[in-house]
Short mmCIF file of N, CA and C in Angstrom, two decimals:
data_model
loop_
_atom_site.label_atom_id
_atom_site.label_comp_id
_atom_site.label_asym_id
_atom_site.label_seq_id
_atom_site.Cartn_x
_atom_site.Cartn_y
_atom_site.Cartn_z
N UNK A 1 11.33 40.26 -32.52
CA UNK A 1 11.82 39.35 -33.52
C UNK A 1 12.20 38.04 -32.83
N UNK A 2 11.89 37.19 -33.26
CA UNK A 2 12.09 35.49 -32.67
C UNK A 2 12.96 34.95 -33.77
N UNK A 3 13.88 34.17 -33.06
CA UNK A 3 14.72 33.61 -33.99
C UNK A 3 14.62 31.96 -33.34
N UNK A 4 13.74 30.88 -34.61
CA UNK A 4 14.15 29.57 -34.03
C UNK A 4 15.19 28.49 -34.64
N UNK A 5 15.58 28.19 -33.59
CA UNK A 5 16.83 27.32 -33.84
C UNK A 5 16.05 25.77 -33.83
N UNK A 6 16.12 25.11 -34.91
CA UNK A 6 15.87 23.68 -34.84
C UNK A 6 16.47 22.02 -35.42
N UNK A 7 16.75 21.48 -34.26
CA UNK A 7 17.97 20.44 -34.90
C UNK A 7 19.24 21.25 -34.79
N UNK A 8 19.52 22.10 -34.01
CA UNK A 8 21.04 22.11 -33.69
C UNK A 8 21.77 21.81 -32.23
N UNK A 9 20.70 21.25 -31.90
CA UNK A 9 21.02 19.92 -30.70
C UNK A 9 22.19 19.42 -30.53
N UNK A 10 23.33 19.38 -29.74
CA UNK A 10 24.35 18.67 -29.83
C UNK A 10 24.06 16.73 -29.04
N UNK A 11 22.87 16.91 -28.57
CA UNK A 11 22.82 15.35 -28.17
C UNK A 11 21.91 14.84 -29.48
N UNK A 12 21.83 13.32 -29.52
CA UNK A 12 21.44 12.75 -30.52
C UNK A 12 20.26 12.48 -30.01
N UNK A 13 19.02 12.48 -31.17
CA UNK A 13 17.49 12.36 -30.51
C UNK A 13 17.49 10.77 -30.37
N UNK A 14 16.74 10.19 -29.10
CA UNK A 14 16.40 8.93 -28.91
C UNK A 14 15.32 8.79 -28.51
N UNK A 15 14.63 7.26 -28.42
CA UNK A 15 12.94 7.19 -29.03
C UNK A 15 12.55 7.03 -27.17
N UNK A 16 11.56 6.51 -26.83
CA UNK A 16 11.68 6.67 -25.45
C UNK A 16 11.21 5.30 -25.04
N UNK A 17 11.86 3.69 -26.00
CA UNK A 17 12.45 2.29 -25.23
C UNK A 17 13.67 2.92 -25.10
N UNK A 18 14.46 3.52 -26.08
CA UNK A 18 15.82 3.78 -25.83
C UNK A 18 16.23 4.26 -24.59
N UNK A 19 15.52 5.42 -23.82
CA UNK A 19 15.89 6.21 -23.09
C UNK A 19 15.25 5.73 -21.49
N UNK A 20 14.57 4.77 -21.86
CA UNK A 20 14.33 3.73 -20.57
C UNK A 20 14.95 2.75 -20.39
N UNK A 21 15.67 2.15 -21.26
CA UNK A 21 16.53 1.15 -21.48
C UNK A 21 17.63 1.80 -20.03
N UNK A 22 18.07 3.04 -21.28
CA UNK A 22 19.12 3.63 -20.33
C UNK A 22 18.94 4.16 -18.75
N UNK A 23 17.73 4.50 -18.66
CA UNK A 23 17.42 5.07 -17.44
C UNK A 23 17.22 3.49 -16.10
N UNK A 24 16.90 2.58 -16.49
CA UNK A 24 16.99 1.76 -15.96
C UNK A 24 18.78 1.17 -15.63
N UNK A 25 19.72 1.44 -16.43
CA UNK A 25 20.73 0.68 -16.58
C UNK A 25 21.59 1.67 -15.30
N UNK A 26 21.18 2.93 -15.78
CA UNK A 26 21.74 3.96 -14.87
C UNK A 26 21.09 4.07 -12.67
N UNK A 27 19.70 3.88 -13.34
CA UNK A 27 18.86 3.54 -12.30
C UNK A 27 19.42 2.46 -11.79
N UNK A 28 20.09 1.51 -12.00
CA UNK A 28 19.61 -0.09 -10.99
C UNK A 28 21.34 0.44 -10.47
N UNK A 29 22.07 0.88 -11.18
CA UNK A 29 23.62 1.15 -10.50
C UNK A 29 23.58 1.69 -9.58
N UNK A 30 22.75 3.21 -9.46
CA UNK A 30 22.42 4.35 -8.51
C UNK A 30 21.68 3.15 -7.15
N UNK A 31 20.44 2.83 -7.79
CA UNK A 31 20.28 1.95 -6.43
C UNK A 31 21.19 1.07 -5.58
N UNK A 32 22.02 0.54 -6.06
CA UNK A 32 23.05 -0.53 -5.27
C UNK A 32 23.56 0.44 -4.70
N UNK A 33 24.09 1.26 -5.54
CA UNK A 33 24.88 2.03 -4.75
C UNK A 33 24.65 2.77 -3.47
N UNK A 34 23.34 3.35 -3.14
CA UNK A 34 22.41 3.79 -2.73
C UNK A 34 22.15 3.33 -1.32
N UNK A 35 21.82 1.88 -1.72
CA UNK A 35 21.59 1.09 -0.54
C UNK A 35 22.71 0.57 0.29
N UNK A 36 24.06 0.45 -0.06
CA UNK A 36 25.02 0.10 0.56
C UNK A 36 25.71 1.50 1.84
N UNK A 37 25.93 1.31 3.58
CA UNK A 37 26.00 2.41 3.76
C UNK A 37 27.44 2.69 4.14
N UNK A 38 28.30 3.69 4.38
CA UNK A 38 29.70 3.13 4.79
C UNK A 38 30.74 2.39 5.01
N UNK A 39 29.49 1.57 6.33
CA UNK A 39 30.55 0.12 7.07
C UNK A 39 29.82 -1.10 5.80
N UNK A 40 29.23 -1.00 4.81
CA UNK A 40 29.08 -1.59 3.78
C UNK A 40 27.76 -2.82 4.27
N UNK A 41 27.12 -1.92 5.31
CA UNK A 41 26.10 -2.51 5.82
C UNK A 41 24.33 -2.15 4.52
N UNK A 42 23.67 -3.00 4.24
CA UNK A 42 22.92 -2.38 3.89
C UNK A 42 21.88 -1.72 4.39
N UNK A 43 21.49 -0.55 3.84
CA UNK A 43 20.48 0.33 4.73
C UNK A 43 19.03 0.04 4.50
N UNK A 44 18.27 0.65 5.75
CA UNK A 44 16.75 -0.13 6.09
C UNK A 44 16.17 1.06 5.17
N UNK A 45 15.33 1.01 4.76
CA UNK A 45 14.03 2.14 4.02
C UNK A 45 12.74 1.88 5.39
N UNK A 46 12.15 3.05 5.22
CA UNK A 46 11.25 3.27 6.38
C UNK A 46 10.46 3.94 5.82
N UNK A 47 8.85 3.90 6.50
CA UNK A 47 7.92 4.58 5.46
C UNK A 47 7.12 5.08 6.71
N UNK A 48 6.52 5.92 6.74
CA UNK A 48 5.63 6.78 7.50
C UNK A 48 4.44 7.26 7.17
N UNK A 49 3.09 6.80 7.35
CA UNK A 49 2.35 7.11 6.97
C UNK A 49 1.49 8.42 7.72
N UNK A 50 0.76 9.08 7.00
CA UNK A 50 0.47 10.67 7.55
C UNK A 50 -0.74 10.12 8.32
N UNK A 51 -1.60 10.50 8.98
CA UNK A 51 -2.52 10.41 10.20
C UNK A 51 -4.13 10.51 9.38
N UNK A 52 -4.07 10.97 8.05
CA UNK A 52 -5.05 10.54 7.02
C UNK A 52 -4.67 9.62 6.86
N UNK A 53 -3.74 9.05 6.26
CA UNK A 53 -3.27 7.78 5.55
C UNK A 53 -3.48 6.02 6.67
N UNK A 54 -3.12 6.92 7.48
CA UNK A 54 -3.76 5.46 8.82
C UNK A 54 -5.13 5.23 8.83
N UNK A 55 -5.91 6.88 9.03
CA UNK A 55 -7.48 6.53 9.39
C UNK A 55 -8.03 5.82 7.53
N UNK A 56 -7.16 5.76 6.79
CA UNK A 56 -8.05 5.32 5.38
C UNK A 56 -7.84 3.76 5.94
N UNK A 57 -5.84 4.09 5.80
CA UNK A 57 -5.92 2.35 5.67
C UNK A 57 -6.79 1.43 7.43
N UNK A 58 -6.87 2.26 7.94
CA UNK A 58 -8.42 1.66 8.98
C UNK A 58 -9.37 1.30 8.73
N UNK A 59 -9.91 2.50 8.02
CA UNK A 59 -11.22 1.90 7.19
C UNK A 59 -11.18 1.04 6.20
N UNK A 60 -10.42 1.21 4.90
CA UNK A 60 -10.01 -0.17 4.34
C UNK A 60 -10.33 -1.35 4.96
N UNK A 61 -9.60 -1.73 5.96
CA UNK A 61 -9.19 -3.04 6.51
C UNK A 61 -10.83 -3.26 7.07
N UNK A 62 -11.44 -1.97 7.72
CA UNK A 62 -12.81 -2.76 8.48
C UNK A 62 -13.61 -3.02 7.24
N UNK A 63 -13.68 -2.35 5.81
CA UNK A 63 -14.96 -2.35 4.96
C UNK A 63 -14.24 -4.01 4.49
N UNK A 64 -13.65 -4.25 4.32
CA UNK A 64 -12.57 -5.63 3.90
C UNK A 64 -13.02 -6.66 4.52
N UNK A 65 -13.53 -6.34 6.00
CA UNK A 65 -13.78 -7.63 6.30
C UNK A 65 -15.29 -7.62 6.69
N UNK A 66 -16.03 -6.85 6.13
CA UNK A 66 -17.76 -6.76 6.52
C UNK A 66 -17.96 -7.75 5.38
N UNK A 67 -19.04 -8.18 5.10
CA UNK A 67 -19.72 -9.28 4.35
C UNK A 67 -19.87 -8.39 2.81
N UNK A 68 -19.81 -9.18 1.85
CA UNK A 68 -20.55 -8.31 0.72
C UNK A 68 -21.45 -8.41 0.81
N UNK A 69 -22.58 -8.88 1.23
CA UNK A 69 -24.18 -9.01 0.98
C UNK A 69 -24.81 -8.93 2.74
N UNK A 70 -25.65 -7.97 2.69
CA UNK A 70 -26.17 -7.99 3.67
C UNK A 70 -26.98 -9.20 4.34
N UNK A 71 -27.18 -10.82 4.34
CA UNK A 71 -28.04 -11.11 4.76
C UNK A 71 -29.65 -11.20 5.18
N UNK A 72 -29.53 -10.00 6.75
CA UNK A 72 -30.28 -9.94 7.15
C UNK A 72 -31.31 -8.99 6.20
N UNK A 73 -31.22 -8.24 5.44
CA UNK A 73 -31.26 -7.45 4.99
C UNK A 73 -32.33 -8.48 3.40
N UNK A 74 -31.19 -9.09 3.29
CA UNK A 74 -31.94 -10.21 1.72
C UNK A 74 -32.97 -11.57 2.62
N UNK A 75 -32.56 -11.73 3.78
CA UNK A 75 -33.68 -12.46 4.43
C UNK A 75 -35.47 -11.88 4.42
N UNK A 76 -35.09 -10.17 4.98
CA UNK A 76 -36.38 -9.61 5.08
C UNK A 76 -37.07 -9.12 3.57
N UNK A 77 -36.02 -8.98 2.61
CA UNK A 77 -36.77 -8.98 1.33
C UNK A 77 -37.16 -10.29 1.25
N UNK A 78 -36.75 -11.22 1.34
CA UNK A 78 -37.26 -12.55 0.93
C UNK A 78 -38.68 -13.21 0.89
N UNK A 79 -38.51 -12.83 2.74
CA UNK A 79 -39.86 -13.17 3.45
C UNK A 79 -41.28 -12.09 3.29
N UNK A 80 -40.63 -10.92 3.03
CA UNK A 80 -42.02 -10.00 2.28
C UNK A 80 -42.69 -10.52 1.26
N UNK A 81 -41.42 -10.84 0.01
CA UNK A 81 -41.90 -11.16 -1.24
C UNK A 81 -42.53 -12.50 -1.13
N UNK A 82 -42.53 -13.10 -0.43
CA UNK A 82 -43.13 -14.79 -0.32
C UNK A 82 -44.39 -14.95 0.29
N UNK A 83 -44.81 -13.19 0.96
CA UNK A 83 -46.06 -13.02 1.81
C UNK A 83 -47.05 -11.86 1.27
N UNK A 84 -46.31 -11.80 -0.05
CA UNK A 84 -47.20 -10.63 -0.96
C UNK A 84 -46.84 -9.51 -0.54
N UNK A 85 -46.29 -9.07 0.49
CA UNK A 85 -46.17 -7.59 1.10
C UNK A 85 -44.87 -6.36 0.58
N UNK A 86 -44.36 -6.94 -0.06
CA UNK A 86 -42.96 -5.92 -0.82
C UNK A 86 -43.58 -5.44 -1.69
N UNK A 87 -43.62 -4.06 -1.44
CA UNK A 87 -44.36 -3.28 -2.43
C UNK A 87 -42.56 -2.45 -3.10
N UNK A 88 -43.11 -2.41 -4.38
CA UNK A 88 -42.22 -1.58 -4.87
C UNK A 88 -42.51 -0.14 -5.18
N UNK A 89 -41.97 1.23 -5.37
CA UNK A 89 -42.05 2.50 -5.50
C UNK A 89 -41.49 2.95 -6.82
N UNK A 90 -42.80 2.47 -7.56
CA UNK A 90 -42.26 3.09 -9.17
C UNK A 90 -41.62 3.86 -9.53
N UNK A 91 -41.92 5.01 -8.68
CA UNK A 91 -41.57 6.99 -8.87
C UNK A 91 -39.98 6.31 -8.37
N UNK A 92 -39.73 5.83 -7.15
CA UNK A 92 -38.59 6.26 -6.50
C UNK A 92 -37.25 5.37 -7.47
N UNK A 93 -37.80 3.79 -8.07
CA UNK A 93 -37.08 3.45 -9.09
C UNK A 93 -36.46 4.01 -10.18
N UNK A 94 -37.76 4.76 -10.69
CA UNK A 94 -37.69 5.79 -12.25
C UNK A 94 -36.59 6.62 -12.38
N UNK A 95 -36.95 7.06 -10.53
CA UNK A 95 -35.78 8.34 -10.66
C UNK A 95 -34.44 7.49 -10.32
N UNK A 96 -34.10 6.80 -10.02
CA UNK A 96 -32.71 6.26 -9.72
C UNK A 96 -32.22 5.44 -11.21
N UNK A 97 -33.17 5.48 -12.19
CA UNK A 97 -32.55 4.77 -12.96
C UNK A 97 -32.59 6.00 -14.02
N UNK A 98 -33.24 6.96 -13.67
CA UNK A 98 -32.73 7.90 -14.57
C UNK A 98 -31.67 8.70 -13.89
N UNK A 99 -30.94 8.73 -12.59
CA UNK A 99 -29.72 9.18 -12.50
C UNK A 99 -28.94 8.03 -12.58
N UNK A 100 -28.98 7.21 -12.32
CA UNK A 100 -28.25 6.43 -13.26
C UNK A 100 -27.30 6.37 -14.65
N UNK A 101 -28.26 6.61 -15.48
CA UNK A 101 -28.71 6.74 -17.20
C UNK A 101 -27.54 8.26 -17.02
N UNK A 102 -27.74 9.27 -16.51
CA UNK A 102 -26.83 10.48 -16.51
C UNK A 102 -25.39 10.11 -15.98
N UNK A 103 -24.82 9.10 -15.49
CA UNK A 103 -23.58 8.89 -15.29
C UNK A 103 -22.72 8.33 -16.71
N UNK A 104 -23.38 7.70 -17.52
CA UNK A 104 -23.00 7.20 -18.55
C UNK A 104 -23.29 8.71 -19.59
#
């Protein structure tokens, strides 16, 4: 047998600007407070990153500073296409634009 109880809540329901309102008002007190330490010095925050988290933000930083466009790369298409010799691969297009077409 289940018995439900509903609306006999002793707190009052609030919408959830209300309850961020408050959580912020409560939040920003807790922080001061937080940060102040004994000798009423304020305290440092320190962050540590895990030994994945270095080798990403590594790579990050190197893909960040490579070129967006390959150059050498749009030079040698260039000079094919200007000498008749860039052949294109129908089959190998077809299929990339039909996996493509399956991501959408």
């Amino acid at each position: 047998m289940a018995i439900h109880f509903t609306g006999l809540s002793n707190q009052s329901t609030i919408n959830k600007s209300e309850r961020s309102q408050k959580d912020d008002a409560t939040g920003s007190a807790t922080e001061k407070q937080s940060t102040v330490q004994s000798g009423g010095t304020l305290a440092k925050d320190t962050v540590r990153l895990s030994g994945t988290a270095q080798i990403l933000q590594n790579q990050q930083s190197k893909i960040n500073s490579m070129p967006d466009v390959d150059m050498d790369k749009v030079e040698k298409i260039k000079s094919a296409i200007a000498a008749g010799e860039y052949k294109i691969d129908t089959q190998k297009l077809a299929n990339n634009m039909a996996s493509m077409d399956s991501l959408f």
